[in-house]
Short mmCIF file of C-alpha atoms and ligand atoms in Angstrom, two decimals:
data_model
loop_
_atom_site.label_atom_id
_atom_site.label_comp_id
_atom_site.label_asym_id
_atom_site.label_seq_id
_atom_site.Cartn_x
_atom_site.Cartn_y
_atom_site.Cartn_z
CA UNK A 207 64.67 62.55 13.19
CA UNK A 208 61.61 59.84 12.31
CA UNK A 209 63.48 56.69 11.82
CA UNK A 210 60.37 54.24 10.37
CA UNK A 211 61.26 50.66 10.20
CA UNK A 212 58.95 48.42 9.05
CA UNK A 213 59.02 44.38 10.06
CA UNK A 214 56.75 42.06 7.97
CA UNK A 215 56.78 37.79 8.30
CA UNK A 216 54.40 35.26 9.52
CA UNK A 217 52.89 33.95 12.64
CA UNK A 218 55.47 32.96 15.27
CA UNK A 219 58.39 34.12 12.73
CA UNK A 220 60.11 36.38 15.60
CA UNK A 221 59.47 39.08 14.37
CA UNK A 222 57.63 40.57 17.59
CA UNK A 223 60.42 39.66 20.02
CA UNK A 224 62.97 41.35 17.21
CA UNK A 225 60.71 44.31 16.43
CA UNK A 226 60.85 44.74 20.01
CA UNK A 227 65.05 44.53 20.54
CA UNK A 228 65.12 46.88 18.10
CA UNK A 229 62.90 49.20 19.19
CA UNK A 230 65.06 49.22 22.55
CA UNK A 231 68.30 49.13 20.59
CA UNK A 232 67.81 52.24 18.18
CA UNK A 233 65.21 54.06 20.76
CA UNK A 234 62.04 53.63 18.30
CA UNK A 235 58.15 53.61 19.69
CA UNK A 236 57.44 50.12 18.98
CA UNK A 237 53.99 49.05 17.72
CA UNK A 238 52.53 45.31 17.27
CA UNK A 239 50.14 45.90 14.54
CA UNK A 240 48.19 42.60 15.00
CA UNK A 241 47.40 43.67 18.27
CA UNK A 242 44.53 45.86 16.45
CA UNK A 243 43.10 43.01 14.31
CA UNK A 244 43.27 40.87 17.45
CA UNK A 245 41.33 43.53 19.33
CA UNK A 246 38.55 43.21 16.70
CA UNK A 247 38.31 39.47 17.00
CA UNK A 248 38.24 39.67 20.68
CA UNK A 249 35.82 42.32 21.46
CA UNK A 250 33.61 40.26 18.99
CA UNK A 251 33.74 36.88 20.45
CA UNK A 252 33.28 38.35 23.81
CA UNK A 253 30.12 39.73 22.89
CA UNK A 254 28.70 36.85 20.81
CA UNK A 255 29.04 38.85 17.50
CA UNK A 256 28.30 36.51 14.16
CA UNK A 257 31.87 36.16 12.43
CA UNK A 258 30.29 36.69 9.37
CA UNK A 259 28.83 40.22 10.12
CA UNK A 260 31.26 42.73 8.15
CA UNK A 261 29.24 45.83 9.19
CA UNK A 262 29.81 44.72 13.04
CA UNK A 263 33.55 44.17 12.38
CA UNK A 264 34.15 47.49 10.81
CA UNK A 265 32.09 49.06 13.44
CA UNK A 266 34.32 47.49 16.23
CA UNK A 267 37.53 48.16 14.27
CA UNK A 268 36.27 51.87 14.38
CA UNK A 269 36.19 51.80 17.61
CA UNK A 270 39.31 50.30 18.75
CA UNK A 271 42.10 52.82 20.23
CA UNK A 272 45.85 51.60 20.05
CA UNK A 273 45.98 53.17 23.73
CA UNK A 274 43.30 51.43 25.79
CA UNK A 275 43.44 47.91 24.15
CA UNK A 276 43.38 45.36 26.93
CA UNK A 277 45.42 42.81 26.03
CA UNK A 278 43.82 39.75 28.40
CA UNK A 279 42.96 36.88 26.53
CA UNK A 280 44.40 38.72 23.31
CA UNK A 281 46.31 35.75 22.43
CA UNK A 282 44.39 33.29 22.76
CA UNK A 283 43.77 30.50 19.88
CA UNK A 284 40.38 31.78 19.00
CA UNK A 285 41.42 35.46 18.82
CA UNK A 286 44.48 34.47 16.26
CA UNK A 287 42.05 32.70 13.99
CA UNK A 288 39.52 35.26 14.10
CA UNK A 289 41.76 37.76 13.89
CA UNK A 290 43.35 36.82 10.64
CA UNK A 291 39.55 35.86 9.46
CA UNK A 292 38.60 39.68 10.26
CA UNK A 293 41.73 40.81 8.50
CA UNK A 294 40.33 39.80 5.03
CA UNK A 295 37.65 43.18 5.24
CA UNK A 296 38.68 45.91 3.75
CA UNK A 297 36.12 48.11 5.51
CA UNK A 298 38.54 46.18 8.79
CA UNK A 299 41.83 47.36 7.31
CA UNK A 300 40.73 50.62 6.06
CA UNK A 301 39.65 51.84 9.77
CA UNK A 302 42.99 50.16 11.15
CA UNK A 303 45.18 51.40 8.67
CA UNK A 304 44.92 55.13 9.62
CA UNK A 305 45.63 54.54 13.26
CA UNK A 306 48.80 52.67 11.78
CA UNK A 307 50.05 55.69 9.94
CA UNK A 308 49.13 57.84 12.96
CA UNK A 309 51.42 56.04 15.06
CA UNK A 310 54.15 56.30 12.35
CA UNK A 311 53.85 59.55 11.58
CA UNK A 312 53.70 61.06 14.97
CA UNK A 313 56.25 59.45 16.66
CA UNK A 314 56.80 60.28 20.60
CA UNK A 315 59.39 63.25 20.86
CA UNK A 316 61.76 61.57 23.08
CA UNK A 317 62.40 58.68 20.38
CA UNK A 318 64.24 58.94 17.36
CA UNK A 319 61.30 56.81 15.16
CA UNK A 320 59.29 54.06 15.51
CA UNK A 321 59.34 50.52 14.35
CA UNK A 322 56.01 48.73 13.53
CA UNK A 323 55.49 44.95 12.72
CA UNK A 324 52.84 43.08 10.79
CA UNK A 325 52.07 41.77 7.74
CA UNK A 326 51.83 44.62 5.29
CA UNK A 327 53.76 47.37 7.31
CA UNK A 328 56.23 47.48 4.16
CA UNK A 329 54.22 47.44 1.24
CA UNK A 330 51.06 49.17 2.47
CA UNK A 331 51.30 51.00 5.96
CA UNK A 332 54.73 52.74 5.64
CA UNK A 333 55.82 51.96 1.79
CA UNK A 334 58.20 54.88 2.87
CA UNK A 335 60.02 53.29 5.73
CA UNK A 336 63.42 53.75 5.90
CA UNK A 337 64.20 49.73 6.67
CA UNK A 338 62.21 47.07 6.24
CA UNK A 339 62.67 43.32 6.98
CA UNK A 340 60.61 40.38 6.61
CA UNK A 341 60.95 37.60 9.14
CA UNK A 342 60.47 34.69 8.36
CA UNK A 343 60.69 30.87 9.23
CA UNK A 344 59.64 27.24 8.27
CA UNK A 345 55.94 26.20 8.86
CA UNK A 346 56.61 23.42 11.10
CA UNK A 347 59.46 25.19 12.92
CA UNK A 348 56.99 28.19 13.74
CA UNK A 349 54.50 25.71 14.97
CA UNK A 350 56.76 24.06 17.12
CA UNK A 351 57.77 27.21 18.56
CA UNK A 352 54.06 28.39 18.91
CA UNK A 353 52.87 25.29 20.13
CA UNK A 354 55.64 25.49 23.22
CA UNK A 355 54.70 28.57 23.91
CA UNK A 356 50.76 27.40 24.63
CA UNK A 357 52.32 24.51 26.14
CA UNK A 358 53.31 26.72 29.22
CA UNK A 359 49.67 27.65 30.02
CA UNK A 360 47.75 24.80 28.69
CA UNK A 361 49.85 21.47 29.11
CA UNK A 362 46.93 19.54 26.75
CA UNK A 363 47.85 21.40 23.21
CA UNK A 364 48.63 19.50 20.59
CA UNK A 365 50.87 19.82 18.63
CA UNK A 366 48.87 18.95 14.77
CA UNK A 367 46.09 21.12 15.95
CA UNK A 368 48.85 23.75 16.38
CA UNK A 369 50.41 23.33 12.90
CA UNK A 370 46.95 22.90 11.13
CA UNK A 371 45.66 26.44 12.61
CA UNK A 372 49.23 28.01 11.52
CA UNK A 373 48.63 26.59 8.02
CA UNK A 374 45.52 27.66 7.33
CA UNK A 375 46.22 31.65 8.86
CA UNK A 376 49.19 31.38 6.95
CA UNK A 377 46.96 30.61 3.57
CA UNK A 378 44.40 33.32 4.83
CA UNK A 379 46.94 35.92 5.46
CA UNK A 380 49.01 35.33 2.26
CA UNK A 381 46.03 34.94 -0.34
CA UNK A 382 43.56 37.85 0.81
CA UNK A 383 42.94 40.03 -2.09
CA UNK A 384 43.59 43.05 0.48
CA UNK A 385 47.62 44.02 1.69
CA UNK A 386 48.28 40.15 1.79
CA UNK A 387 51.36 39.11 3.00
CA UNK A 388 54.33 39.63 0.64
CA UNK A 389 57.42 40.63 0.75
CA UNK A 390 57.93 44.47 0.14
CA UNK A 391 60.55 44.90 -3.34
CA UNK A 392 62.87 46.29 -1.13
CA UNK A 393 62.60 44.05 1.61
CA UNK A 394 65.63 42.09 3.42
CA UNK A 395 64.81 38.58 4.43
CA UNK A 396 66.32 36.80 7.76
CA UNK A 397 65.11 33.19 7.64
CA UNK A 398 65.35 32.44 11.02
CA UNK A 399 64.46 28.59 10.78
CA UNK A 400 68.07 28.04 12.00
CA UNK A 401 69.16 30.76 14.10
CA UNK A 402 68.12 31.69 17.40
CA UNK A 403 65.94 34.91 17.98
CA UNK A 404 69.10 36.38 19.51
CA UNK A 405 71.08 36.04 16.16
CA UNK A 406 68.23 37.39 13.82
CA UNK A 407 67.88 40.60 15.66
CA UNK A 408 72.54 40.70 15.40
CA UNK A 409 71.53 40.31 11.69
CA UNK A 410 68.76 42.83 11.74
CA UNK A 411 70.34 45.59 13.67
CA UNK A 412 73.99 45.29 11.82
CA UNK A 413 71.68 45.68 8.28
CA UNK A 414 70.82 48.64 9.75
CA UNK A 415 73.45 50.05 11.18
CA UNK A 416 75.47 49.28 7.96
CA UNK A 417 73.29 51.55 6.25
CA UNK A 418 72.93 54.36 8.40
CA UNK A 419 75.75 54.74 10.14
O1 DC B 287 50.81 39.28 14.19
P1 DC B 287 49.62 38.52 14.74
O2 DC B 287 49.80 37.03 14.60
O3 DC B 287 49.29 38.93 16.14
O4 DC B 287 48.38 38.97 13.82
C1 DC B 287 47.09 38.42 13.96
C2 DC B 287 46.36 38.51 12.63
O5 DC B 287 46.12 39.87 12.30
C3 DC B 287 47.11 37.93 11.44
O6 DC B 287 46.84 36.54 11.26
C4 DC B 287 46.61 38.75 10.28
C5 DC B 287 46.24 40.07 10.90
N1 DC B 287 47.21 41.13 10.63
C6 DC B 287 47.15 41.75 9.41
O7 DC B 287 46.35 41.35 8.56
N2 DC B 287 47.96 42.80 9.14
C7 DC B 287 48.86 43.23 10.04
N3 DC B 287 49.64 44.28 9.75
C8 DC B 287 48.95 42.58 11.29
C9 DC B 287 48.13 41.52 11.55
#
């Protein structure tokens, strides 16, 4: 049995900390897409790289293995921005797309699927999955929830700065010509502006469980 379930939505939307109950709940190998475009930005603003340079990003993106990525300093406010920056190259989301379908399509034999999130997991990576939910949440309440979160290691954030940066990644991510961020035809949607994290993934896994069992 490959169970694929795909979970799309926007920066600090929940949808990791879901993706991840889930993956727990129904036994699926869970994988954080953005962890790959966040790889790219990182290895190339550790080694000085020009943002601009397309044929250095796709070369890093080549080389980046879903396996070995070290994930120190991966989310860092820098590496978002970049990351999303980086995620308008095709050449970038060409070389990261196959690992993607890798991962979905040879799923670990003691699981019963996987469950990948992102931001075009439903309408580009696995158009086939079996269940796919976008996440999603109000602008200012994603900020707010972001902006606690790099409270806890950096007590001087503040909190426009945070909202500005989720803005504009939010404009990037949604207008690129390239797998922008939509949601898939035959998407749900969980707004989780007013619900805790706890009752998005209740909502999420009864869908599911509705459906298949
Ligand atoms: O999910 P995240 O915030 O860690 O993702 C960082 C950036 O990576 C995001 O702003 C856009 C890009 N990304 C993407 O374009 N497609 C994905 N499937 C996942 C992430």
């Amino acid at each position: 049995m490959n169970l694929i379930v795909a979970i799309d939505g926007p920066a600090a939307s929940g949808k990791g900390t879901i993706a991840k109950k889930l993956a727990e709940y129904f036994n699926l190998s869970y994988l954080d897409t953005g962890i790959l475009y966040r790889a790219v930005a990182l290895q190339m603003l550790t080694e000085g790289m020009n943002e601009k340079d397309i044929r250095a990003a796709k070369k890093v993106a080549r080389q980046v293995s879903i396996t070995t990525i070290d994930h120190t300093g991966i989310r860092a406010r820098e590496v978002s921005d970049l990351s999303s920056k980086i995620a308008t190259i095709p050449g970038v989301r060409q070389e990261l797309l196959e690992r993607q379908r890798r991962f979905a399509q040879n799923p670990d034999p003691s699981k019963d699927g996987v469950i990948l999130d992102g931001r075009d997991i439903g309408t580009v990576v696995c158009p086939e999955a079996d269940f796919k939910i976008f996440i999603t949440a109000d602008l200012e309440i994603r900020a707010k929830r972001r902006w606690k979160e790099l409270l806890q290691s950096d007590p001087t954030v503040i909190y426009c700065e945070v909202l500005e940066e989720m803005r504009s990644r939010d404009e990037r991510d949604t207008n690129r010509k390239d797998a922008p961020l939509v949601v898939a035809s035959d998407s749900i949607v969980i707004n989780s502006s007013n619900m805790s994290i706890d009752v998005s993934f209740e909502a999420a896994k009864n869908w599911i469980l509705s459906r298949r069992f």
